[in-house]
Amino acid sequence: MKKYKIIYDDQDLLVVCKFAGLAVQSARVSTPDLMSLLRNEMLERGEKKPYLGLVNRLDQPVEGIVLIGKNEKAAADLSRQVTDHIHMEKWYQTVVCGKPEQREDTLVDYLLKDSRTNTSKVAKEGTPGSKRSELHYEVLASDGEKTLLRIRLLTGRHHQIRVQLSHAGLPICGDAKYGKAGGPLCLCAYKVIFSHPRTGKRMEFEVNPTFPVPSTAL
């Protein structure tokens, strides 16, 4: 069974759904990753020296949409849209332990990355190396013990959603690094909206999370 699915493909870009457990890129040659698998598929199609420019990354246990430019110009344009957080919207769904007091809220924290442990933590504003991090969440459903959230990511920091929700007392279910282990990490990059790098047309793609979600709608 393939560990990814191409949901859109043209001369400028690929829109791919990456399944949980597959690394986007791997430092080990022996370990399959999304980019090497895609490159092999392009070669099998007969494309010589395919250009694949990664636009957005997902942690290995996270599932969802990954954008890839098929030429330098497209990759640069899409990367610019990711950086400005205006032309591109990135939406996530996640199941957290507990239930937030508010139906929707905006979280703003300053995150500090520790490259030695590949983790991030919330730090005081002004801490050297820390970066302002912002996301907006909305409650979609809850059974009291677990809650399904829809998240609009407004900045792109290392492990941002996982760290901010954990700091807010709402650890993501299955997140062994920032919450409690057990089951899959319930986080999906389920929707992306952006402008096509060649035509400027607004494009929207959406996938469904594969992890179980609370069924009690609010």
mmCIF file of N, CA, C and O in Angstrom, residues 10-14 51 53-55 67-81 88 194-198:
data_model
loop_
_atom_site.group_PDB
_atom_site.id
_atom_site.type_symbol
_atom_site.label_atom_id
_atom_site.label_comp_id
_atom_site.label_asym_id
_atom_site.label_seq_id
_atom_site.Cartn_x
_atom_site.Cartn_y
_atom_site.Cartn_z
ATOM 1 N N ASP A 10 0.005 19.125 -12.034
ATOM 2 C CA ASP A 10 0.091 19.831 -13.310
ATOM 3 C C ASP A 10 1.555 20.168 -13.578
ATOM 4 O O ASP A 10 2.446 19.655 -12.884
ATOM 5 N N GLN A 11 1.824 21.017 -14.552
ATOM 6 C CA GLN A 11 3.209 21.296 -14.929
ATOM 7 C C GLN A 11 3.979 22.089 -13.869
ATOM 8 O O GLN A 11 5.207 22.161 -13.920
ATOM 9 N N ASP A 12 3.255 22.661 -12.915
ATOM 10 C CA ASP A 12 3.908 23.525 -11.930
ATOM 11 C C ASP A 12 3.941 22.963 -10.518
ATOM 12 O O ASP A 12 4.820 23.319 -9.744
ATOM 13 N N LEU A 13 2.979 22.132 -10.157
ATOM 14 C CA LEU A 13 2.936 21.703 -8.767
ATOM 15 C C LEU A 13 2.279 20.352 -8.578
ATOM 16 O O LEU A 13 1.512 19.891 -9.422
ATOM 17 N N LEU A 14 2.611 19.746 -7.449
ATOM 18 C CA LEU A 14 1.965 18.537 -6.957
ATOM 19 C C LEU A 14 1.296 18.866 -5.629
ATOM 20 O O LEU A 14 1.872 19.573 -4.792
ATOM 21 N N TYR A 51 12.250 17.909 -11.258
ATOM 22 C CA TYR A 51 12.498 18.898 -10.210
ATOM 23 C C TYR A 51 11.348 18.820 -9.209
ATOM 24 O O TYR A 51 10.180 18.925 -9.579
ATOM 25 N N GLY A 53 10.470 20.648 -5.605
ATOM 26 C CA GLY A 53 10.828 21.604 -4.568
ATOM 27 C C GLY A 53 9.804 21.583 -3.438
ATOM 28 O O GLY A 53 8.658 21.998 -3.624
ATOM 29 N N LEU A 54 10.228 21.104 -2.276
ATOM 30 C CA LEU A 54 9.331 20.993 -1.134
ATOM 31 C C LEU A 54 8.911 22.381 -0.643
ATOM 32 O O LEU A 54 9.754 23.250 -0.415
ATOM 33 N N VAL A 55 7.611 22.578 -0.474
ATOM 34 C CA VAL A 55 7.078 23.879 -0.069
ATOM 35 C C VAL A 55 6.734 23.907 1.418
ATOM 36 O O VAL A 55 7.077 24.849 2.122
ATOM 37 N N LEU A 67 2.586 20.428 -0.276
ATOM 38 C CA LEU A 67 2.709 21.076 -1.580
ATOM 39 C C LEU A 67 4.139 20.963 -2.083
ATOM 40 O O LEU A 67 5.094 21.157 -1.320
ATOM 41 N N ILE A 68 4.288 20.695 -3.384
ATOM 42 C CA ILE A 68 5.604 20.530 -3.989
ATOM 43 C C ILE A 68 5.632 21.234 -5.335
ATOM 44 O O ILE A 68 4.776 20.995 -6.193
ATOM 45 N N GLY A 69 6.599 22.139 -5.514
ATOM 46 C CA GLY A 69 6.759 22.825 -6.782
ATOM 47 C C GLY A 69 7.523 21.944 -7.768
ATOM 48 O O GLY A 69 8.485 21.275 -7.401
ATOM 49 N N LYS A 70 7.085 21.959 -9.045
ATOM 50 C CA LYS A 70 7.735 21.124 -10.062
ATOM 51 C C LYS A 70 8.738 21.906 -10.912
ATOM 52 O O LYS A 70 9.310 21.362 -11.853
ATOM 53 N N ASN A 71 8.947 23.168 -10.569
ATOM 54 C CA ASN A 71 10.014 23.967 -11.169
ATOM 55 C C ASN A 71 10.404 25.033 -10.162
ATOM 56 O O ASN A 71 9.679 25.287 -9.186
ATOM 57 N N GLU A 72 11.562 25.669 -10.369
ATOM 58 C CA GLU A 72 12.089 26.613 -9.388
ATOM 59 C C GLU A 72 11.153 27.801 -9.172
ATOM 60 O O GLU A 72 10.949 28.251 -8.040
ATOM 61 N N LYS A 73 10.578 28.322 -10.256
ATOM 62 C CA LYS A 73 9.710 29.486 -10.141
ATOM 63 C C LYS A 73 8.462 29.172 -9.326
ATOM 64 O O LYS A 73 8.059 29.952 -8.454
ATOM 65 N N ALA A 74 7.851 28.037 -9.591
ATOM 66 C CA ALA A 74 6.640 27.648 -8.869
ATOM 67 C C ALA A 74 6.950 27.406 -7.397
ATOM 68 O O ALA A 74 6.197 27.836 -6.512
ATOM 69 N N ALA A 75 8.057 26.714 -7.129
ATOM 70 C CA ALA A 75 8.427 26.427 -5.746
ATOM 71 C C ALA A 75 8.691 27.719 -4.975
ATOM 72 O O ALA A 75 8.279 27.851 -3.807
ATOM 73 N N ALA A 76 9.355 28.677 -5.616
ATOM 74 C CA ALA A 76 9.652 29.944 -4.954
ATOM 75 C C ALA A 76 8.379 30.733 -4.672
ATOM 76 O O ALA A 76 8.215 31.324 -3.598
ATOM 77 N N ASP A 77 7.454 30.741 -5.620
ATOM 78 C CA ASP A 77 6.199 31.474 -5.438
ATOM 79 C C ASP A 77 5.372 30.853 -4.314
ATOM 80 O O ASP A 77 4.840 31.564 -3.457
ATOM 81 N N LEU A 78 5.252 29.541 -4.306
ATOM 82 C CA LEU A 78 4.489 28.871 -3.264
ATOM 83 C C LEU A 78 5.143 29.051 -1.893
ATOM 84 O O LEU A 78 4.455 29.241 -0.887
ATOM 85 N N SER A 79 6.460 29.000 -1.848
ATOM 86 C CA SER A 79 7.173 29.205 -0.585
ATOM 87 C C SER A 79 6.950 30.616 -0.053
ATOM 88 O O SER A 79 6.821 30.823 1.157
ATOM 89 N N ARG A 80 6.888 31.581 -0.964
ATOM 90 C CA ARG A 80 6.600 32.962 -0.550
ATOM 91 C C ARG A 80 5.206 33.055 0.058
ATOM 92 O O ARG A 80 4.998 33.737 1.065
ATOM 93 N N GLN A 81 4.247 32.359 -0.542
ATOM 94 C CA GLN A 81 2.885 32.376 -0.008
ATOM 95 C C GLN A 81 2.833 31.734 1.381
ATOM 96 O O GLN A 81 2.093 32.198 2.255
ATOM 97 N N MET A 88 -1.712 32.260 1.451
ATOM 98 C CA MET A 88 -1.964 30.837 1.662
ATOM 99 C C MET A 88 -2.588 30.621 3.031
ATOM 100 O O MET A 88 -2.114 31.154 4.037
ATOM 101 N N PHE A 194 -4.588 28.450 -1.677
ATOM 102 C CA PHE A 194 -3.463 29.235 -2.161
ATOM 103 C C PHE A 194 -3.746 29.702 -3.586
ATOM 104 O O PHE A 194 -4.737 29.300 -4.211
ATOM 105 N N SER A 195 -2.862 30.534 -4.114
ATOM 106 C CA SER A 195 -2.960 31.015 -5.492
ATOM 107 C C SER A 195 -2.014 30.202 -6.372
ATOM 108 O O SER A 195 -0.851 29.995 -6.004
ATOM 109 N N HIS A 196 -2.527 29.749 -7.514
ATOM 110 C CA HIS A 196 -1.682 28.972 -8.419
ATOM 111 C C HIS A 196 -0.486 29.825 -8.848
ATOM 112 O O HIS A 196 -0.636 30.994 -9.213
ATOM 113 N N PRO A 197 0.734 29.265 -8.797
ATOM 114 C CA PRO A 197 1.936 30.053 -9.076
ATOM 115 C C PRO A 197 2.035 30.582 -10.505
ATOM 116 O O PRO A 197 2.756 31.556 -10.758
ATOM 117 N N ARG A 198 1.319 29.988 -11.454
ATOM 118 C CA ARG A 198 1.383 30.456 -12.836
ATOM 119 C C ARG A 198 0.168 31.320 -13.204
ATOM 120 O O ARG A 198 0.316 32.405 -13.772
#
